[in-house]
Short mmCIF file of C-alpha atoms in Angstrom, two decimals:
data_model
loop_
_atom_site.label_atom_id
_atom_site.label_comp_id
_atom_site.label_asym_id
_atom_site.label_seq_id
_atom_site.Cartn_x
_atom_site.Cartn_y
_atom_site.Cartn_z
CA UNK A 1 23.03 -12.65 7.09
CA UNK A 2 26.46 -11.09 6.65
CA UNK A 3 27.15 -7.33 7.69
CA UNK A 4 30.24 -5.55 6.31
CA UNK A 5 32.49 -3.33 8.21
CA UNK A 6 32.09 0.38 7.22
CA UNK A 7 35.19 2.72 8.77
CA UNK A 8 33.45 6.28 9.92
CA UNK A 9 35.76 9.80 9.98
CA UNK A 10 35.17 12.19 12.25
CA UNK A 11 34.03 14.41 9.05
CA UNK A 12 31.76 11.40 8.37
CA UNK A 13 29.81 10.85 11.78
CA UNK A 14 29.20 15.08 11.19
CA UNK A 15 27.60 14.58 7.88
CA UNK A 16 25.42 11.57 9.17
CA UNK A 17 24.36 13.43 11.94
CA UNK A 18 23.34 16.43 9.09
CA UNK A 19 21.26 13.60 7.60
CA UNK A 20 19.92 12.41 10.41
CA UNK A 21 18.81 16.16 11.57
CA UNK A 22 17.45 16.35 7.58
CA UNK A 23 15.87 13.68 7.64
CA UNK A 24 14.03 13.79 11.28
CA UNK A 25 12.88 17.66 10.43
CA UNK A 26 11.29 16.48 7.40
CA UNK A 27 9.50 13.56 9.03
CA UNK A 28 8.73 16.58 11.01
CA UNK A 29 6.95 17.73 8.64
CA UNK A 30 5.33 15.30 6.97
CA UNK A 31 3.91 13.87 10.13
CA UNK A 32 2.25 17.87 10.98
CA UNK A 33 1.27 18.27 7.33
CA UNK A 34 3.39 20.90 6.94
CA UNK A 35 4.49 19.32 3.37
CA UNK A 36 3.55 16.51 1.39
CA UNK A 37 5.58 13.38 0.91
CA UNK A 38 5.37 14.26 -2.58
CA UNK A 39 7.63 17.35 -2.13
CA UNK A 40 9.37 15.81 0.79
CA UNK A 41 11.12 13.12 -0.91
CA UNK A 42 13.04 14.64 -3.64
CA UNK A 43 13.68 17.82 -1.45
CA UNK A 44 14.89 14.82 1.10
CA UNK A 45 17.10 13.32 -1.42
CA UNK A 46 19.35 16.21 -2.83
CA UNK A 47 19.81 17.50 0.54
CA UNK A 48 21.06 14.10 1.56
CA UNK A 49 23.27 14.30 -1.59
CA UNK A 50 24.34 17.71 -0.72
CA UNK A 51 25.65 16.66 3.27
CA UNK A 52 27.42 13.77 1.65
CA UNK A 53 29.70 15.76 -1.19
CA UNK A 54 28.03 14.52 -4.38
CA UNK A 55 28.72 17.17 -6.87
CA UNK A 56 26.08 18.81 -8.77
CA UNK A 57 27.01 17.95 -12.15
CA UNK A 58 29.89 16.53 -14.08
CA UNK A 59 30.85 15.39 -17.68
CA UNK A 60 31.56 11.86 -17.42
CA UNK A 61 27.93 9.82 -16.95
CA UNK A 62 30.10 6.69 -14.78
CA UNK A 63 30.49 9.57 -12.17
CA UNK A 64 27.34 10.05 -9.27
CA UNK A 65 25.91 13.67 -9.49
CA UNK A 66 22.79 15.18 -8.12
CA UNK A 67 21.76 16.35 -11.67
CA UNK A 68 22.34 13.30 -13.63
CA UNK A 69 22.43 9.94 -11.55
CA UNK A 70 19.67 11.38 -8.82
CA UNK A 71 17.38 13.33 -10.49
CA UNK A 72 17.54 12.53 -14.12
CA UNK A 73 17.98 8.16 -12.85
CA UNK A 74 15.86 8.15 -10.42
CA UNK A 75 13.05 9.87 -11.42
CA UNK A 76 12.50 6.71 -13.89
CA UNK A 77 14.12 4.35 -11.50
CA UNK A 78 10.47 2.75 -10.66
CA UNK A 79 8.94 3.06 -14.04
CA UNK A 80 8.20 -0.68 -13.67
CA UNK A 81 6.33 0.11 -10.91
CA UNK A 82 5.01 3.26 -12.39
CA UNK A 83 3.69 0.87 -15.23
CA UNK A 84 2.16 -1.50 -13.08
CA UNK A 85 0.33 1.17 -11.02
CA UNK A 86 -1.40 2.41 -14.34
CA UNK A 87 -2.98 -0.71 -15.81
CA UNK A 88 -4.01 -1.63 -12.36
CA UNK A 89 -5.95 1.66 -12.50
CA UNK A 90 -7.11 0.84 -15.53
CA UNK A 91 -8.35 -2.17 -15.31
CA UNK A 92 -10.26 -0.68 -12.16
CA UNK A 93 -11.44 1.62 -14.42
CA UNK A 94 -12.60 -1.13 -16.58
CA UNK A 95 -14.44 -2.93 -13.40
CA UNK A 96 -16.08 0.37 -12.62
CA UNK A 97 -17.45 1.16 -16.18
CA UNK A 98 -18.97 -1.96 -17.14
CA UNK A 99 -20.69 -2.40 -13.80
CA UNK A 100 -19.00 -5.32 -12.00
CA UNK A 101 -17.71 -3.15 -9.39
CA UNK A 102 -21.41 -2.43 -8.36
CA UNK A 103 -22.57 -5.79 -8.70
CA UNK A 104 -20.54 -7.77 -6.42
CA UNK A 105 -21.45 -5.07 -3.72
CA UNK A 106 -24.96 -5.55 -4.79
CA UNK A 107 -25.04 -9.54 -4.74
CA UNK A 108 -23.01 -9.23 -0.91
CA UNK A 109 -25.68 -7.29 0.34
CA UNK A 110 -28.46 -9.34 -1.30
CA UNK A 111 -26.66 -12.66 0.60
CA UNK A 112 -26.32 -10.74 3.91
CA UNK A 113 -29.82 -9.67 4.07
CA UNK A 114 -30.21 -7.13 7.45
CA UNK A 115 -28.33 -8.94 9.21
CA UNK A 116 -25.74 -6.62 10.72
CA UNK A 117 -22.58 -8.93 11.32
CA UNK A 118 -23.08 -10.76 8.28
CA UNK A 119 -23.47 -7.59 6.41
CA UNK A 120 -19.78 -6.44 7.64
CA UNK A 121 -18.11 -9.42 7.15
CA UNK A 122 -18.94 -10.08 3.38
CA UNK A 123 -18.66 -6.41 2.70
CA UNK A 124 -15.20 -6.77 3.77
CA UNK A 125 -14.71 -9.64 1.73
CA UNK A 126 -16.03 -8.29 -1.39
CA UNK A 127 -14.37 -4.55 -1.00
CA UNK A 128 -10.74 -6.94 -0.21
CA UNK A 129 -11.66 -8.74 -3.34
CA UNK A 130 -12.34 -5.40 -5.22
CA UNK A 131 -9.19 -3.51 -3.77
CA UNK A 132 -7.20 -6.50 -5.20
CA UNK A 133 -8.15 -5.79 -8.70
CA UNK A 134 -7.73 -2.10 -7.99
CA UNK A 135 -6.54 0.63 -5.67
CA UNK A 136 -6.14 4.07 -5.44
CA UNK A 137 -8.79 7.01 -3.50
CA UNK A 138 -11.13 6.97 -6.38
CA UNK A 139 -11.91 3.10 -6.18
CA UNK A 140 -12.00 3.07 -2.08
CA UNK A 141 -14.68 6.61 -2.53
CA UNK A 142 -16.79 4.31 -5.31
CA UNK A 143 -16.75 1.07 -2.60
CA UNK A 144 -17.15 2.97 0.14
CA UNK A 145 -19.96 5.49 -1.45
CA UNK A 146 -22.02 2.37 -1.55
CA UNK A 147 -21.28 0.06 1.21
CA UNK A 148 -21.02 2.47 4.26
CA UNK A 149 -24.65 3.62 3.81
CA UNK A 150 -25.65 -0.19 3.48
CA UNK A 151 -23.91 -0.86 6.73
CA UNK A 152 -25.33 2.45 9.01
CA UNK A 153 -28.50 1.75 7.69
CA UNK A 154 -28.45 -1.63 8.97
CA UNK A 155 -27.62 -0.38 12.70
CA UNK A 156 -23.53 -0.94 12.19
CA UNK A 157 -22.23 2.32 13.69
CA UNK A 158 -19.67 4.60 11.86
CA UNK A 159 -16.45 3.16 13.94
CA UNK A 160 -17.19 -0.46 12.22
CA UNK A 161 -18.29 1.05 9.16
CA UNK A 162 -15.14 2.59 8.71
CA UNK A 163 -12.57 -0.25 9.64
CA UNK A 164 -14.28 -2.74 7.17
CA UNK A 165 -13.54 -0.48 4.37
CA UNK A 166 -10.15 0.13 5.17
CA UNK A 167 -9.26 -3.18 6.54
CA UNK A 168 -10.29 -4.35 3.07
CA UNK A 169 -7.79 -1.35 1.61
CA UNK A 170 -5.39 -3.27 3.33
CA UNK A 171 -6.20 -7.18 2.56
CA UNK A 172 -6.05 -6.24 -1.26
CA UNK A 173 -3.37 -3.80 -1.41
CA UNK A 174 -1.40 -7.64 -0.37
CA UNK A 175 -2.79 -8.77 -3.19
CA UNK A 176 -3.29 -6.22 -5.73
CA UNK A 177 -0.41 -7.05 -8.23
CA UNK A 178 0.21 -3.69 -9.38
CA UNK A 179 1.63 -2.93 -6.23
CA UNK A 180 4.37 -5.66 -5.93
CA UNK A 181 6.30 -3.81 -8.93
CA UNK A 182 7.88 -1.10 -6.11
CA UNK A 183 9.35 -4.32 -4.94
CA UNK A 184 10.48 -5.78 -7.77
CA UNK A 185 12.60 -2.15 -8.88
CA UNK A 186 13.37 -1.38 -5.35
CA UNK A 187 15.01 -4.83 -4.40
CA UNK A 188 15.67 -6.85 -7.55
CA UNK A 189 12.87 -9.41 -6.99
CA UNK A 190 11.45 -11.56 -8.99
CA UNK A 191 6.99 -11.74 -8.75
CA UNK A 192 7.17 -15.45 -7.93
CA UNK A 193 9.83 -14.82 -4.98
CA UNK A 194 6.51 -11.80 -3.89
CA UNK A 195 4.06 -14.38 -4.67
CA UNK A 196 5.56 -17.27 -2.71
CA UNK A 197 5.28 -15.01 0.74
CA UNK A 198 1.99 -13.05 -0.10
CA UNK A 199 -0.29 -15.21 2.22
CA UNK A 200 2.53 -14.81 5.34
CA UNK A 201 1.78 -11.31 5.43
CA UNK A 202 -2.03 -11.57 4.41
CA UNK A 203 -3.61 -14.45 6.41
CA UNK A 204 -2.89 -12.72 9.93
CA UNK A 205 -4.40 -9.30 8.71
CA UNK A 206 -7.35 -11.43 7.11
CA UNK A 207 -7.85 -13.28 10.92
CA UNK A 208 -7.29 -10.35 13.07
CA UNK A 209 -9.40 -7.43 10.56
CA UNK A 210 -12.62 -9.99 11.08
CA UNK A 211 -12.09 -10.55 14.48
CA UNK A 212 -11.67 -6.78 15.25
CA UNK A 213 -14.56 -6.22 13.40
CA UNK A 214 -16.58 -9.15 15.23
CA UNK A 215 -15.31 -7.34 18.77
CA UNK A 216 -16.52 -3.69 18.14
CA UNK A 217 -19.61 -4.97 16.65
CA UNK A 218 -20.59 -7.01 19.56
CA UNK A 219 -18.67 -3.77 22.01
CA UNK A 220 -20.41 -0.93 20.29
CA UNK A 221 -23.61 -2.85 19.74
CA UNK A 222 -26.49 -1.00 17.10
CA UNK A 223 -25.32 2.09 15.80
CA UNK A 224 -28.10 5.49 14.41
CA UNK A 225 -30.10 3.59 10.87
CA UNK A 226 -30.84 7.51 10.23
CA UNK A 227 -28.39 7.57 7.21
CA UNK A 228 -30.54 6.42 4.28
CA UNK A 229 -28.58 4.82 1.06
CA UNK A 230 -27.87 7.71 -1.87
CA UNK A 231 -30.45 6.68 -4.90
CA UNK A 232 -27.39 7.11 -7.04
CA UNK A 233 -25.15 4.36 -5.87
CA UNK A 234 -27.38 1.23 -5.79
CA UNK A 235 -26.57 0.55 -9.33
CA UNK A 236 -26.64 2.37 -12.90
CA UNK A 237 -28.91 0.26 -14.91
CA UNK A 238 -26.02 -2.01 -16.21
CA UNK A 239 -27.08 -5.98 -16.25
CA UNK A 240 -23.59 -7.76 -15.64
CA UNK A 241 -23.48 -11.42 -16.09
CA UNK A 242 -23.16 -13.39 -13.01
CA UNK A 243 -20.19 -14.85 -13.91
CA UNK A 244 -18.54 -11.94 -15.28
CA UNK A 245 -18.55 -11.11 -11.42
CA UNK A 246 -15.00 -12.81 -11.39
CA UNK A 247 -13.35 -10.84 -13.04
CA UNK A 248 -11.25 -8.83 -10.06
CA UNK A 249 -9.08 -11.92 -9.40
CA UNK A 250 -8.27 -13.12 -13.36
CA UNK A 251 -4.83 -11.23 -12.93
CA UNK A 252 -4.18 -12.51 -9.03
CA UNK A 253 -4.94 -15.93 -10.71
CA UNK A 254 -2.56 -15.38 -13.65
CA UNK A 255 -0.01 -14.32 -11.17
CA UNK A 256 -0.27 -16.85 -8.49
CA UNK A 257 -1.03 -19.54 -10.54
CA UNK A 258 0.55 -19.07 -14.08
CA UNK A 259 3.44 -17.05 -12.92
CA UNK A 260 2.62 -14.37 -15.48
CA UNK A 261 4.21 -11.09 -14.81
CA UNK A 262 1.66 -8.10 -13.57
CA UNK A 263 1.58 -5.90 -17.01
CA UNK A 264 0.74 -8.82 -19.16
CA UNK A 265 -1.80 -10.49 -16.16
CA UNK A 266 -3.66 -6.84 -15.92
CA UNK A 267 -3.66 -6.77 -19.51
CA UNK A 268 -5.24 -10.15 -19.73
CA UNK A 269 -7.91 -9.30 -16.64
CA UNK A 270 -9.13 -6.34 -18.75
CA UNK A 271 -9.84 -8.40 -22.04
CA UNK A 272 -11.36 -10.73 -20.16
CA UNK A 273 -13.36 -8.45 -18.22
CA UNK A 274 -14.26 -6.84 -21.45
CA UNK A 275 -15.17 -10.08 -23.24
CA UNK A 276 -17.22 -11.38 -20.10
CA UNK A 277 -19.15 -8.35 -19.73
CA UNK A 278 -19.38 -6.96 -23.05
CA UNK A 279 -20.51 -3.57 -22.84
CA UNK A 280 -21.56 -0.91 -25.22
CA UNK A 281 -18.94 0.20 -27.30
CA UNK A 282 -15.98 -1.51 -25.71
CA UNK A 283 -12.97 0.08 -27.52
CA UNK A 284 -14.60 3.58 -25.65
CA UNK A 285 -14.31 1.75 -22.49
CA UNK A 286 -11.10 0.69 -22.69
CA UNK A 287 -9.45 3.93 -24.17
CA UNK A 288 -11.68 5.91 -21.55
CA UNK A 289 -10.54 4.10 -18.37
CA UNK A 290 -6.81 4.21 -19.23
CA UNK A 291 -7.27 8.12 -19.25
CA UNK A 292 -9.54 7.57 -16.44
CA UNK A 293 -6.88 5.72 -14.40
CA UNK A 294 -4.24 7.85 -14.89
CA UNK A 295 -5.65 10.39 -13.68
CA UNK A 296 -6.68 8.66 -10.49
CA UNK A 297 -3.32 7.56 -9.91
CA UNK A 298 -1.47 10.82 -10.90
CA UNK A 299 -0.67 11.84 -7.10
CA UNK A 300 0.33 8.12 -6.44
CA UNK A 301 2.96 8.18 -10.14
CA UNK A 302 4.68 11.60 -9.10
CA UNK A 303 4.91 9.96 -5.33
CA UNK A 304 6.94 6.85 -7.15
CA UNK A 305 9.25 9.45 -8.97
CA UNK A 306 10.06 10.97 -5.87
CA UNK A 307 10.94 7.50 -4.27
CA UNK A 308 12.81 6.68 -7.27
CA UNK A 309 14.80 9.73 -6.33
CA UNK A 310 15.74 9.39 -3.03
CA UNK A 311 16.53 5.58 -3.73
CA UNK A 312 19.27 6.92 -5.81
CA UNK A 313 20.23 9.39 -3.40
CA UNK A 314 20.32 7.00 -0.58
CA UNK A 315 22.16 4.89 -2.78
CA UNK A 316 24.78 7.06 -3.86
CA UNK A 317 28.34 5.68 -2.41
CA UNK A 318 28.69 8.79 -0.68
CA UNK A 319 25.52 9.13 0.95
CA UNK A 320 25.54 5.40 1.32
CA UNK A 321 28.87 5.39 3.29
CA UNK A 322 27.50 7.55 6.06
CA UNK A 323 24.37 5.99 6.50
CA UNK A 324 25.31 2.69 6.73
CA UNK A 325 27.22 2.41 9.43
CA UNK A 326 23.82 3.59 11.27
CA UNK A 327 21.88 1.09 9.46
CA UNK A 328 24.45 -1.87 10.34
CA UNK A 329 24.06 -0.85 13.94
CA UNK A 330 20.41 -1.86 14.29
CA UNK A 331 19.95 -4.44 11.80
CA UNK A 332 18.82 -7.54 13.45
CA UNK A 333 21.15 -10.39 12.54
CA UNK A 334 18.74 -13.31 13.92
CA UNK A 335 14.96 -14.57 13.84
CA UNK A 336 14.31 -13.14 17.36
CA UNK A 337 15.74 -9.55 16.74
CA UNK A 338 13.98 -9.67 13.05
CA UNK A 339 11.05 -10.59 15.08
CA UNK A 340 11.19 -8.04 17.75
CA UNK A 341 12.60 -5.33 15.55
CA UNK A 342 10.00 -4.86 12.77
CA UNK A 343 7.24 -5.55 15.16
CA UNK A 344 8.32 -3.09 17.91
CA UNK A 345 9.08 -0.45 15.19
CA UNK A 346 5.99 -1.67 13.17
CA UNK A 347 4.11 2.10 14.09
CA UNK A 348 7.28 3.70 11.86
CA UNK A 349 5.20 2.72 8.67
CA UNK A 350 2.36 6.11 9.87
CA UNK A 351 2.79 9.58 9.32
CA UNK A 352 5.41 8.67 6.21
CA UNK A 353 7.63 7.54 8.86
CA UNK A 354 10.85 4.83 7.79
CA UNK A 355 9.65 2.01 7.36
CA UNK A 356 6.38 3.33 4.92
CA UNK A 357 7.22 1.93 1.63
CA UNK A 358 5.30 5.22 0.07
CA UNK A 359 7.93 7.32 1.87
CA UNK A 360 11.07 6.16 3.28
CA UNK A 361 10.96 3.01 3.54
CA UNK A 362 11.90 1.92 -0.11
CA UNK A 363 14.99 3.36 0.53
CA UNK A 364 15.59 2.20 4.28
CA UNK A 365 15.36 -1.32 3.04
CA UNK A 366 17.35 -0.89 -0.35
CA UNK A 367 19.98 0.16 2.89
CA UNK A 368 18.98 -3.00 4.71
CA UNK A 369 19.92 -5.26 1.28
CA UNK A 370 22.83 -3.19 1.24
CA UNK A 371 23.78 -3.78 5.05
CA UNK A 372 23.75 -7.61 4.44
CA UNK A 373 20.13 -8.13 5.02
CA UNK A 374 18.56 -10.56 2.19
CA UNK A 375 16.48 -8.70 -0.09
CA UNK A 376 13.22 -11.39 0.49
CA UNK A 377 13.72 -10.43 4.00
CA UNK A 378 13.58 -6.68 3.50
CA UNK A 379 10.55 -7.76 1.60
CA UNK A 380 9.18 -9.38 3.70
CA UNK A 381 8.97 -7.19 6.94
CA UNK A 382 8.21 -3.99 5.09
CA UNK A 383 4.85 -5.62 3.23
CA UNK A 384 4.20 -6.85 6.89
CA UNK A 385 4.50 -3.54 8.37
CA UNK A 386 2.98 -1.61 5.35
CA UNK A 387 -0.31 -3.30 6.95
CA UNK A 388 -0.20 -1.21 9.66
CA UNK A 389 0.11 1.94 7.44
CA UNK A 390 -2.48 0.72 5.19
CA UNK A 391 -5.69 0.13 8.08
CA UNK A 392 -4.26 3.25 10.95
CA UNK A 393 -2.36 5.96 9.02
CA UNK A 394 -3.79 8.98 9.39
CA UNK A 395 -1.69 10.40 6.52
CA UNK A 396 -3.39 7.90 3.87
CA UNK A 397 -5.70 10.27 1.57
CA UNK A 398 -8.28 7.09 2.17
CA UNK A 399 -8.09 7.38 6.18
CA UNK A 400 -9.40 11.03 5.45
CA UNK A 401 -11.99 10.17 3.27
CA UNK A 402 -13.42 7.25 5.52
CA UNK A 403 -13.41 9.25 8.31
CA UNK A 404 -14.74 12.21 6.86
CA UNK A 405 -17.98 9.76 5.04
CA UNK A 406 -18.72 8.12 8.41
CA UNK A 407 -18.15 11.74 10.61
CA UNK A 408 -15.57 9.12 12.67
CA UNK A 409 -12.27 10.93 14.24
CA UNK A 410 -9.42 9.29 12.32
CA UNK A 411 -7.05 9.49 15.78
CA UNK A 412 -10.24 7.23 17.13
CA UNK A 413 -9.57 5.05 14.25
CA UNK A 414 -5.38 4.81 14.84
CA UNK A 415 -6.06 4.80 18.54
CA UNK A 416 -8.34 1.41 17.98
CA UNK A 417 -6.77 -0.44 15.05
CA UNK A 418 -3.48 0.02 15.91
CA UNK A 419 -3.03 -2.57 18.85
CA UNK A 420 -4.87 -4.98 16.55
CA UNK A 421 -2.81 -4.22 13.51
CA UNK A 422 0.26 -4.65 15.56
CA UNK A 423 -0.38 -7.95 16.27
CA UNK A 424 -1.34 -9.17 13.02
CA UNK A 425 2.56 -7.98 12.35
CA UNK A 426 3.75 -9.88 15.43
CA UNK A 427 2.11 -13.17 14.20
CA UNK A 428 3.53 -12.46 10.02
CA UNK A 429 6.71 -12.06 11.43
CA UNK A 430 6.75 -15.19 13.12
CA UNK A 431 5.83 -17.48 10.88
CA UNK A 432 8.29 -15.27 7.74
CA UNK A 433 11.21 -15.40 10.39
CA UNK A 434 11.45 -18.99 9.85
CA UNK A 435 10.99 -19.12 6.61
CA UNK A 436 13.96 -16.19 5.22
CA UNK A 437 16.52 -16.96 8.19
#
């Protein structure tokens, strides 16, 4: 890695220490509740813009302004992403309507019988297999609607209940391939390059989620079986063929495999889904879940435009010259410090902190790239990190939910997934350290 040399004014270091101050009272914010991320992030960005001279508006388009190159740019700046995050809806949409969804949570409770361990692990495996197809609140409420009463019932106590589901948020979010688009606007790569370092990041959460889950099973022993299963989620009549059931990972296959891109591969997973399953009236379906879908990822599209905005704002050579100098000062410039670094910092992905690719993060990295760090690198360590955001955050709309379900405190569940998290960064950084330096 190669780091330029930025000169700083005296006027400069003021205006970074305005953003700095900007940016720290919003995270401020943020982290209380005090406003949402989706508000925070374009507010962020034309302050930033503001500190750093760029002018409102002017004639000639080659020029940065707040009106044209920030807000009008990078409101569409992810619309690849924006794209990808849609069909993936969709196509959970699809999973949902036609039943499969249901089924492979029936057949993993069928195999695990009452036995209580059993019953955890291949619940998480399924729901990770589900949330790799699709993401998003409404999909984790459907999963989790069904297999948290499955799991109390059989004497796993609300704690455990809780971390399967959203340790299995976090296995498939690695592999849902809708989400690898942000990645693929935000740093100019290509899907095989996200592909090709998928399993560094996964395989340690995969290992350490089951044996967290294997500890507070074994710690917390039985938990209450008063919580009997809602009649309404064990299934809605639909008969899905058994080998429809693979459906979920026809577009992880077409990704990993064929090297098709994630619009087309989503695309494909539907038909098939559609042909395997065949349900009544399948054109309804398939028109239904796309307005289905959007709607379920509405919050999560206007959260992507206000990335998109403070990319470009972050980006903008005048708010870029004042932050980088701050960014080349901490940038770790071998395998130890890359090591250290993201791992030590790791709990920065909670609370839409810097390094949460929802938040700041996609434009802290576009920084790092910019700093001299290699964009597989930047990558890398923020889809490492993002698993700590995805399984502890407190902030994540599916944390609430969970711990609302299973009456669990969510600070009980960052207090005791955290350390565990941490260390499933520790190991991914390890073994990608090698591998990008």
């Amino acid at each position: 890695m190669t780091r330029g040399v930025t000169k700083v004014t005296g006027v400069m270091w003021v205006q970074a220490i305005g953003i700095l101050i900007v940016f720290l009272v919003f995270v401020g914010l943020m982290m209380t509740r005090k406003i949402p991320a989706i508000l925070a992030l374009p507010l962020m960005a034309i302050l930033f813009a503001i500190i750093a001279g760029v002018p409102w508006n002017l004639n000639n388009p080659d020029t940065t302004s707040i009106a044209k190159t920030i807000l009008a740019s990078g409101s569409m700046r992810l619309s690849g992403a924006i794209a990808g995050l849609v069909f993936g809806a969709w196509f959970g949409q699809i999973l949902n309507k036609v039943g499969i969804t249901k089924s492979i949570i029936r057949k993993a409770a069928e195999l695990a019988g009452d036995k209580p361990m059993l019953i955890a692990i291949l619940f998480f495996v399924t729901a990770s297999i589900i949330f790799s197809a699709a993401g998003g609140l409404g999909m984790v409420i459907l999963v989790g609607t069904i297999v948290i009463p499955i799991m109390l019932t059989a004497g796993i106590s609300q704690f455990v209940a809780s971390i399967v589901v959203l340790s299995a948020v976090g296995v498939g979010a690695l592999f849902n391939v809708s989400n690898w688009a942000v990645y693929v606007d935000v740093l100019g790569l290509s899907v095989d390059q996200i592909a090709d370092y998928t399993l560094v990041a996964a395989l340690p959460l995969i290992v350490l989620s089951l044996a967290m889950i294997v500890f507070y099973i074994r710690k917390d022993g039985k938990g209450r079986r008063a919580w009997a299963m809602p009649a309404a989620t064990g299934g809605d009549g639909k008969k899905v063929p058994t080998y429809a059931l693979i459906s979920p990972l026809v577009p992880v296959i077409l990704v990993f495999a064929f090297k098709i891109d994630i619009v087309p591969a989503v695309i494909i997973g539907a038909l098939v889904t559609i042909l395997l399953a065949w349900p009544k009236r399948p054109i309804h379906v398939l028109s239904s879940a796309l307005i289905e879908g959007i709607q379920d990822v509405a919050g999560a599209m206007a959260l992507m435009i206000g990335i998109g905005i403070l990319l470009n704002s972050v980006m903008a050579p005048q708010v870029s010259a004042l932050i980088s100098p701050l960014i080349e000062a901490v940038l770790p410039g071998n395998p130890i410090m890359y090591i250290l670094f993201f791992t030590i910092l790791s709990p920065l992905a909670i609370y839409r902190g810097p390094l949460n690719v929802w938040g700041l993060g996609s434009g802290i990295a576009a920084l790092f790239v910019t700093a001299g760090m290699t964009p597989v690198a930047a990558m890398l360590a923020l889809r490492v990190v993002s698993n700590v955001q995805a399984v502890s955050d407190p902030t994540n709309s599916h944390n609430v939910w969970v711990s609302d379900f299973t009456k669990t405190d969510i600070n009980e569940i960052l207090k005791k997934t955290l350390p565990w998290m941490m260390v499933a960064v520790l190991i991914s950084m390890v073994i990608g350290a090698f591998m990008v330096f």
